[in-house]
mmCIF file of C-alpha atoms in Angstrom:
data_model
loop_
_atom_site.group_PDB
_atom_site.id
_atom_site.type_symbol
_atom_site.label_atom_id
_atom_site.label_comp_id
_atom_site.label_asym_id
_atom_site.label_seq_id
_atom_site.Cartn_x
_atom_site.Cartn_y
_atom_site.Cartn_z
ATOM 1 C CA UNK L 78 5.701 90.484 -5.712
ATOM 2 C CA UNK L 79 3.217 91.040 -2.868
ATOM 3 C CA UNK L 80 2.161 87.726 -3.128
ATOM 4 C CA UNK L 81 5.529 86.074 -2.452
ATOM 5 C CA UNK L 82 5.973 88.901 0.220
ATOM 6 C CA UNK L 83 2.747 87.198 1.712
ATOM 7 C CA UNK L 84 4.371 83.528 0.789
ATOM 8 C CA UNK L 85 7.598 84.407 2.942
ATOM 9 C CA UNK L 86 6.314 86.503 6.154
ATOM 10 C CA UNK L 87 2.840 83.357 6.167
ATOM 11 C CA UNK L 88 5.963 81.141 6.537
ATOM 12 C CA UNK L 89 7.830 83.278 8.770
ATOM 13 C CA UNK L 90 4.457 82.675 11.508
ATOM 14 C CA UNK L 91 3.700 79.077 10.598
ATOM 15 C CA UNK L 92 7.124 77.763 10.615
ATOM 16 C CA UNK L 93 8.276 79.122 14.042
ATOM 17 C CA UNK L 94 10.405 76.755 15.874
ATOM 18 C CA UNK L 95 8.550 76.099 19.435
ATOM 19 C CA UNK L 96 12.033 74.329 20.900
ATOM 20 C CA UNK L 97 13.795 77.776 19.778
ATOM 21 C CA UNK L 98 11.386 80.056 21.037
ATOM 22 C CA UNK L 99 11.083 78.643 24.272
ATOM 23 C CA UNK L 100 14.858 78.857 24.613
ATOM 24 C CA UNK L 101 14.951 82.245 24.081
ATOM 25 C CA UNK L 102 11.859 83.136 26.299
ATOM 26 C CA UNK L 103 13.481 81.339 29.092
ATOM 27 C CA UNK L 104 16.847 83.379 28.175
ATOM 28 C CA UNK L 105 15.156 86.842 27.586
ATOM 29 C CA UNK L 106 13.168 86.395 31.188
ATOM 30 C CA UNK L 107 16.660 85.948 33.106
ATOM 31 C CA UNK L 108 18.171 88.416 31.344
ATOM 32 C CA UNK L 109 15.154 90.792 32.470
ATOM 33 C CA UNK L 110 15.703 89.406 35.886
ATOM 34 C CA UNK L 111 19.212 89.213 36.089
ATOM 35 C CA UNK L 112 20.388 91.865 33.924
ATOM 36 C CA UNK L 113 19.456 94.949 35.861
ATOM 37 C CA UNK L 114 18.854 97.922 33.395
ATOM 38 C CA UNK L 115 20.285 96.138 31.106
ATOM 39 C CA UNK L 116 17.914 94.181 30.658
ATOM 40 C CA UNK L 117 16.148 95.126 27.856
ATOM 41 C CA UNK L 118 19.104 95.608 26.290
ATOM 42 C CA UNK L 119 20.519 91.753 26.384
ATOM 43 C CA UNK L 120 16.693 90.791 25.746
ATOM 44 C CA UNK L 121 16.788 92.744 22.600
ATOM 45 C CA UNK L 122 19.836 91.367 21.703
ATOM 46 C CA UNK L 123 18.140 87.714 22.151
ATOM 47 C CA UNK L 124 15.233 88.482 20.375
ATOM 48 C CA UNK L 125 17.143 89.817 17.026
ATOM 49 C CA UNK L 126 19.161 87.068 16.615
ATOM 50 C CA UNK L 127 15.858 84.290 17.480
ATOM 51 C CA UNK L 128 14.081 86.264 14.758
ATOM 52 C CA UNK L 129 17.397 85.837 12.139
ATOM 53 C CA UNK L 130 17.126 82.190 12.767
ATOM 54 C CA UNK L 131 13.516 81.815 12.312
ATOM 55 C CA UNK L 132 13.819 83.995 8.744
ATOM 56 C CA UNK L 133 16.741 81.321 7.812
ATOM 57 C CA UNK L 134 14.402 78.206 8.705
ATOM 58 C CA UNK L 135 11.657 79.794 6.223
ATOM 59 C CA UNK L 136 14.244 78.044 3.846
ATOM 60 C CA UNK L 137 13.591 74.502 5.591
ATOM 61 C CA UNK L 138 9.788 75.217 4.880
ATOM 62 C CA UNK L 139 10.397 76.006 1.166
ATOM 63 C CA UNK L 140 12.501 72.966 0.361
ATOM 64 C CA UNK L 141 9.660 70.435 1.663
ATOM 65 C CA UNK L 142 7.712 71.504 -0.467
ATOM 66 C CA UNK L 143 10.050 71.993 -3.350
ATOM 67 C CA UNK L 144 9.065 75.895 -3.784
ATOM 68 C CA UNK L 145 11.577 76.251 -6.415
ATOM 69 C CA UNK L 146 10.337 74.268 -8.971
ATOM 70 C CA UNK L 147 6.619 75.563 -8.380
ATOM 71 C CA UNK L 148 7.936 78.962 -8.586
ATOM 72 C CA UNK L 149 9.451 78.426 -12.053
ATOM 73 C CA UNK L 150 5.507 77.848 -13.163
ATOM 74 C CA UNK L 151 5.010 81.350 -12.293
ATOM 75 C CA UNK L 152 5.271 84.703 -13.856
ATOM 76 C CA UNK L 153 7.784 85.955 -11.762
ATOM 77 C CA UNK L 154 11.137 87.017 -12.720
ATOM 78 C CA UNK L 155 14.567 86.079 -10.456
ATOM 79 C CA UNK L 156 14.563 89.550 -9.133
ATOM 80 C CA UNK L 157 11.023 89.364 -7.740
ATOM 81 C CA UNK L 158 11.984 86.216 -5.760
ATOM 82 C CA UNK L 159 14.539 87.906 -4.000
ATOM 83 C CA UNK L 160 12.874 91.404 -3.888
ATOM 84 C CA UNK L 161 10.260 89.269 -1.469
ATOM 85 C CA UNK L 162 12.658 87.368 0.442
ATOM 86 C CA UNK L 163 14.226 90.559 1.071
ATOM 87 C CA UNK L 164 11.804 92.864 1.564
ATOM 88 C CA UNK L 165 9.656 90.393 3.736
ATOM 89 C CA UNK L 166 12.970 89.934 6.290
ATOM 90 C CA UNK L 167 12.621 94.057 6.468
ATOM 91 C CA UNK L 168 8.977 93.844 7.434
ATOM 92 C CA UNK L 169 10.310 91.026 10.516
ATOM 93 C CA UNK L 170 12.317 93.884 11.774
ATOM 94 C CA UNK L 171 8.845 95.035 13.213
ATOM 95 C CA UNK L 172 8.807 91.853 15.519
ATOM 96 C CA UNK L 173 12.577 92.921 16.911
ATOM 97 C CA UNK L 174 11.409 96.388 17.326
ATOM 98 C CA UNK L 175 8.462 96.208 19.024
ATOM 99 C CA UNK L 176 10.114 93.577 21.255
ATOM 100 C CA UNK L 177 12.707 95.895 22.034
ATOM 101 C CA UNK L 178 10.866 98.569 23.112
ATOM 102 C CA UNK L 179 8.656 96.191 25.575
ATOM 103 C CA UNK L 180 11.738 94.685 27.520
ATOM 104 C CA UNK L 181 13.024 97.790 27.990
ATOM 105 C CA UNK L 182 10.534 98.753 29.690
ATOM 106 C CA UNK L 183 9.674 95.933 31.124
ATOM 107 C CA UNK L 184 13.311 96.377 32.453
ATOM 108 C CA UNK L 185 12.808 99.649 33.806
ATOM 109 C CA UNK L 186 9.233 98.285 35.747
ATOM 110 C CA UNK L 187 11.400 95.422 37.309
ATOM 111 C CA UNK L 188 14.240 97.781 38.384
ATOM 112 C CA UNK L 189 13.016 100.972 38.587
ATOM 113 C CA UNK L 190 14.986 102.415 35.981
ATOM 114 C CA UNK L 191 15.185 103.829 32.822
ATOM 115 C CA UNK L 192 17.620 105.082 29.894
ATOM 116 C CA UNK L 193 16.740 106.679 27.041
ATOM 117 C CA UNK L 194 20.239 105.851 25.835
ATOM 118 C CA UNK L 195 19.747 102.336 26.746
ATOM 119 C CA UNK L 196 16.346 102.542 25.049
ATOM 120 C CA UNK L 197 17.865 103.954 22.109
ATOM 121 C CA UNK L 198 20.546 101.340 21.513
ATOM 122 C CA UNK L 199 18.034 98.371 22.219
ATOM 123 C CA UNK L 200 15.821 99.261 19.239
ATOM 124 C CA UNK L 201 19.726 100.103 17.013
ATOM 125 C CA UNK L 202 20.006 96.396 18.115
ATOM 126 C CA UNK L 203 16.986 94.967 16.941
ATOM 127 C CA UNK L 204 17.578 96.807 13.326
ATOM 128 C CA UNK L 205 21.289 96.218 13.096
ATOM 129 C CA UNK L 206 21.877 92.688 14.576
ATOM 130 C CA UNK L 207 19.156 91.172 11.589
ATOM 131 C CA UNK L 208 20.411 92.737 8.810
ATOM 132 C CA UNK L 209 24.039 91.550 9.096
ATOM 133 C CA UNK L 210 23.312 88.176 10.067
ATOM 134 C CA UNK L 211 20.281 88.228 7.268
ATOM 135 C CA UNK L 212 23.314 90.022 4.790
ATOM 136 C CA UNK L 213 25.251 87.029 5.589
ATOM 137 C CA UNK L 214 23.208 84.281 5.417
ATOM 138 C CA UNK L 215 20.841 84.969 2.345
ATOM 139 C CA UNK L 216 23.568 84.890 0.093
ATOM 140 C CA UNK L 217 24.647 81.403 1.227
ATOM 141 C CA UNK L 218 20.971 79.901 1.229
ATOM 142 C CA UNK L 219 20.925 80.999 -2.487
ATOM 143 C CA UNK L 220 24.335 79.763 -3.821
ATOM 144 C CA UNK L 221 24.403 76.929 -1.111
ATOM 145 C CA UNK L 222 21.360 75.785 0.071
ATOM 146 C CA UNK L 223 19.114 75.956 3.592
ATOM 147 C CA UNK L 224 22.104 74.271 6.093
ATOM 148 C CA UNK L 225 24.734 76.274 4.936
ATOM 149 C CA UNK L 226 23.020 79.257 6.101
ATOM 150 C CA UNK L 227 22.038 77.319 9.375
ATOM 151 C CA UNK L 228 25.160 76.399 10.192
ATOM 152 C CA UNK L 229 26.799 79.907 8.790
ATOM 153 C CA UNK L 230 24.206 81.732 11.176
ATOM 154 C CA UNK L 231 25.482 79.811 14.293
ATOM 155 C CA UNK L 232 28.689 81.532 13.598
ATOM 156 C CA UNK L 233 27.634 84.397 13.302
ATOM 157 C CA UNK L 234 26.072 84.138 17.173
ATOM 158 C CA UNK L 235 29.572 83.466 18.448
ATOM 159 C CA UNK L 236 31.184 86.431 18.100
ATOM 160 C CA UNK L 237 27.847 88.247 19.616
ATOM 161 C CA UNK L 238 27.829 86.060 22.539
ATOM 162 C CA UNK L 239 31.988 86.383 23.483
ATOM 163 C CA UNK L 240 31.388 90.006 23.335
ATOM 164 C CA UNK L 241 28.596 90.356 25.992
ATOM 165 C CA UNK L 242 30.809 87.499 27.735
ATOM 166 C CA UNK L 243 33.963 89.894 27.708
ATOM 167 C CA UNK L 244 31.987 92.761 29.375
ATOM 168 C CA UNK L 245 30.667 90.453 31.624
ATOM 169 C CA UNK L 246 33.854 89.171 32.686
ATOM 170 C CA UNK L 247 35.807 92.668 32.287
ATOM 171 C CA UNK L 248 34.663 96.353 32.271
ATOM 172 C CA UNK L 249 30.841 94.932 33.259
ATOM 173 C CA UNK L 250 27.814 95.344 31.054
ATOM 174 C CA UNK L 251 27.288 98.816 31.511
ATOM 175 C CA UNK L 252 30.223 99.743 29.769
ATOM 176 C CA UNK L 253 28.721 98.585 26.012
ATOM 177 C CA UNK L 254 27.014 101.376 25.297
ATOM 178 C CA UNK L 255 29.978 103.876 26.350
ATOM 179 C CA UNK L 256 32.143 101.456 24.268
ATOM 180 C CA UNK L 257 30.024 101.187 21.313
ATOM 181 C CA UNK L 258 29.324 104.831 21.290
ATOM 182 C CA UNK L 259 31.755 106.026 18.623
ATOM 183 C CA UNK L 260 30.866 103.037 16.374
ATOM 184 C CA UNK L 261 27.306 102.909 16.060
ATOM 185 C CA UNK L 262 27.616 105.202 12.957
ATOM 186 C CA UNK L 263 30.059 103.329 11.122
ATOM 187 C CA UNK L 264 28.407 99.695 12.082
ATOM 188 C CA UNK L 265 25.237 101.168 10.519
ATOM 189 C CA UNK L 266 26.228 102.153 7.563
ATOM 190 C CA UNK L 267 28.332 98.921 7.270
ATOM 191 C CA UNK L 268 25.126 96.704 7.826
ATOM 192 C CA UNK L 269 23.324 98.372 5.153
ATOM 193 C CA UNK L 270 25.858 98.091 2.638
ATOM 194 C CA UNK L 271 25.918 94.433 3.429
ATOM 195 C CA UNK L 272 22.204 94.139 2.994
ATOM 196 C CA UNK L 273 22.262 95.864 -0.225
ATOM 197 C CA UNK L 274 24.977 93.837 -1.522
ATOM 198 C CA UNK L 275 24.244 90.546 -0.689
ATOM 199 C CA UNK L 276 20.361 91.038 -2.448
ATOM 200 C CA UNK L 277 22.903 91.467 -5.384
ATOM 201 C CA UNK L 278 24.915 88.430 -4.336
ATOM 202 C CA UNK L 279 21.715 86.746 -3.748
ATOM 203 C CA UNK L 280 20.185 87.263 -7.415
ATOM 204 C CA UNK L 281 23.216 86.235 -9.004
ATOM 205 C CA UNK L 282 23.472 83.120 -6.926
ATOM 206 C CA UNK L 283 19.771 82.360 -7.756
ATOM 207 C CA UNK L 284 20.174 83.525 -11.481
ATOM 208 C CA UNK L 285 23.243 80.986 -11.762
ATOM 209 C CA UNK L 286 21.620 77.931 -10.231
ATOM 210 C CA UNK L 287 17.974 78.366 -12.448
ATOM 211 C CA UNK L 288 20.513 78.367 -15.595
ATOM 212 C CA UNK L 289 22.206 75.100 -14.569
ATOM 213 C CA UNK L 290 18.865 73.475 -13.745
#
C-alpha cells in the first residue's frame, strides 16, 4: 500500500494545475490584503478547497495513462487501492495546514493583529473543508468517473462561497466565527463520518465496476 500512497501524493505534486494555482494565489494575496484579520482566515479557506481540486484532478492523471488496467496486474487487493487514495488525501491535509498557519500570520504582520481564535478556526478550516468535499467527491470518481467528481466539486464551492458572500453583505466577516461557534463540534464529527463512509462507498463502487469489467 505504501507504494500506491507514493503513486497518489507523486501525482498530487506533478499534476498541479498552474492556471488554478495562480488563481488562487492571486485570490489568497487580496484576501490577505483586503481581508483585515481575517485574512488568514478567507486564505485558508482558499487554499482547502484549491488543494480538494488538485486531489480530484489526480483522477485526470490516472485515466491517461489507463492506471486501472495496470493496477489489475498487481498484487493489490480493491481495498488497498482505496486505502491509498484515502490515506494519501489525509497526508495533503499537511499542505492546508501549514498554509493556514502562515496566512494567519502573515495576516496578523500586515495588520497588526492577531487571534488565537481566528488562528484556531483557520487550521479547523483547512482539516474540515477537504474532507467533506474529498467525502463527496471520491465516491463519485469511483462509481462515475474523473468529471463527475469535477463537476460535483464545483458544487460543492457554491455553497462555501454564498456563505462568506452573506457575511459580507450582512452581519460582516467578523461575525463567522461567533456564528459558527456552536457548530464546529457537530460539523466535525459530521465530516468524519462522511469520510469514513464514503471509503466504504468508494470500495463498493470500485469492487462493482472491476466485476463488470
Amino acid at each position: 500500500m505504501r507504494g500506491l500512497i507514493y503513486k497518489d501524493i507523486q501525482l498530487f505534486c506533478r499534476s498541479v494545475d498552474k492556471k488554478l494555482i495562480l488563481i488562487a494565489a492571486g485570490a489568497i494575496a487580496l484576501l490577505l490584503a483586503k481581508a483585515g484579520a481575517y485574512g488568514g482566515l478567507m486564505g485558508s479557506i482558499m487554499l482547502a478547497m484549491t488543494v480538494s481540486m488538485q486531489n480530484i484532478m489526480t483522477f485526470s492523471a490516472d485515466e491517461k495513462v489507463d492506471w486501472r488496467k495496470y493496477q489489475k496486474a498487481l498484487p493489490v487487493s480493491n481495498l488497498s487501492v482505496i486505502l491509498s487514495k484515502y490515506l494519501s488525501v489525509l497526508i495533503t491535509l499537511v499542505v492546508t495546514v501549514l498554509g493556514s498557519i502562515v496566512f494567519s500570520l502573515v495576516a496578523c504582520m500586515i495588520h497588526g493583529k492577531f487571534d488565537i481564535m481566528l488562528l484556531k478556526l483557520s487550521v479547523w478550516s483547512a482539516i474540515v473543508i477537504p474532507l467533506i468535499w474529498m467525502g463527496i467527491c471520491l465516491p463519485l470518481t469511483f462509481w462515475f468517473g474523473f468529471r463527475s467528481a469535477q463537476t460535483m466539486g464545483l458544487i460543492v464551492a457554491i455553497p462555501i462561497f454564498f456563505m462568506i458572500k452573506f457575511f459580507e453583505d450582512g452581519p460582516g466577516i467578523s461575525q463567522i466565527p461567533v456564528s459558527i461557534s456552536s457548530y464546529l463540534l457537530w460539523i466535525s464529527v459530521a465530516a468524519v463520518i462522511i469520510f469514513l463512509l464514503s471509503t466504504a462507498v468508494s470500495l463498493w463502487g470500485y469492487s462493482m465496476k472491476n466485476k463488470k469489467q
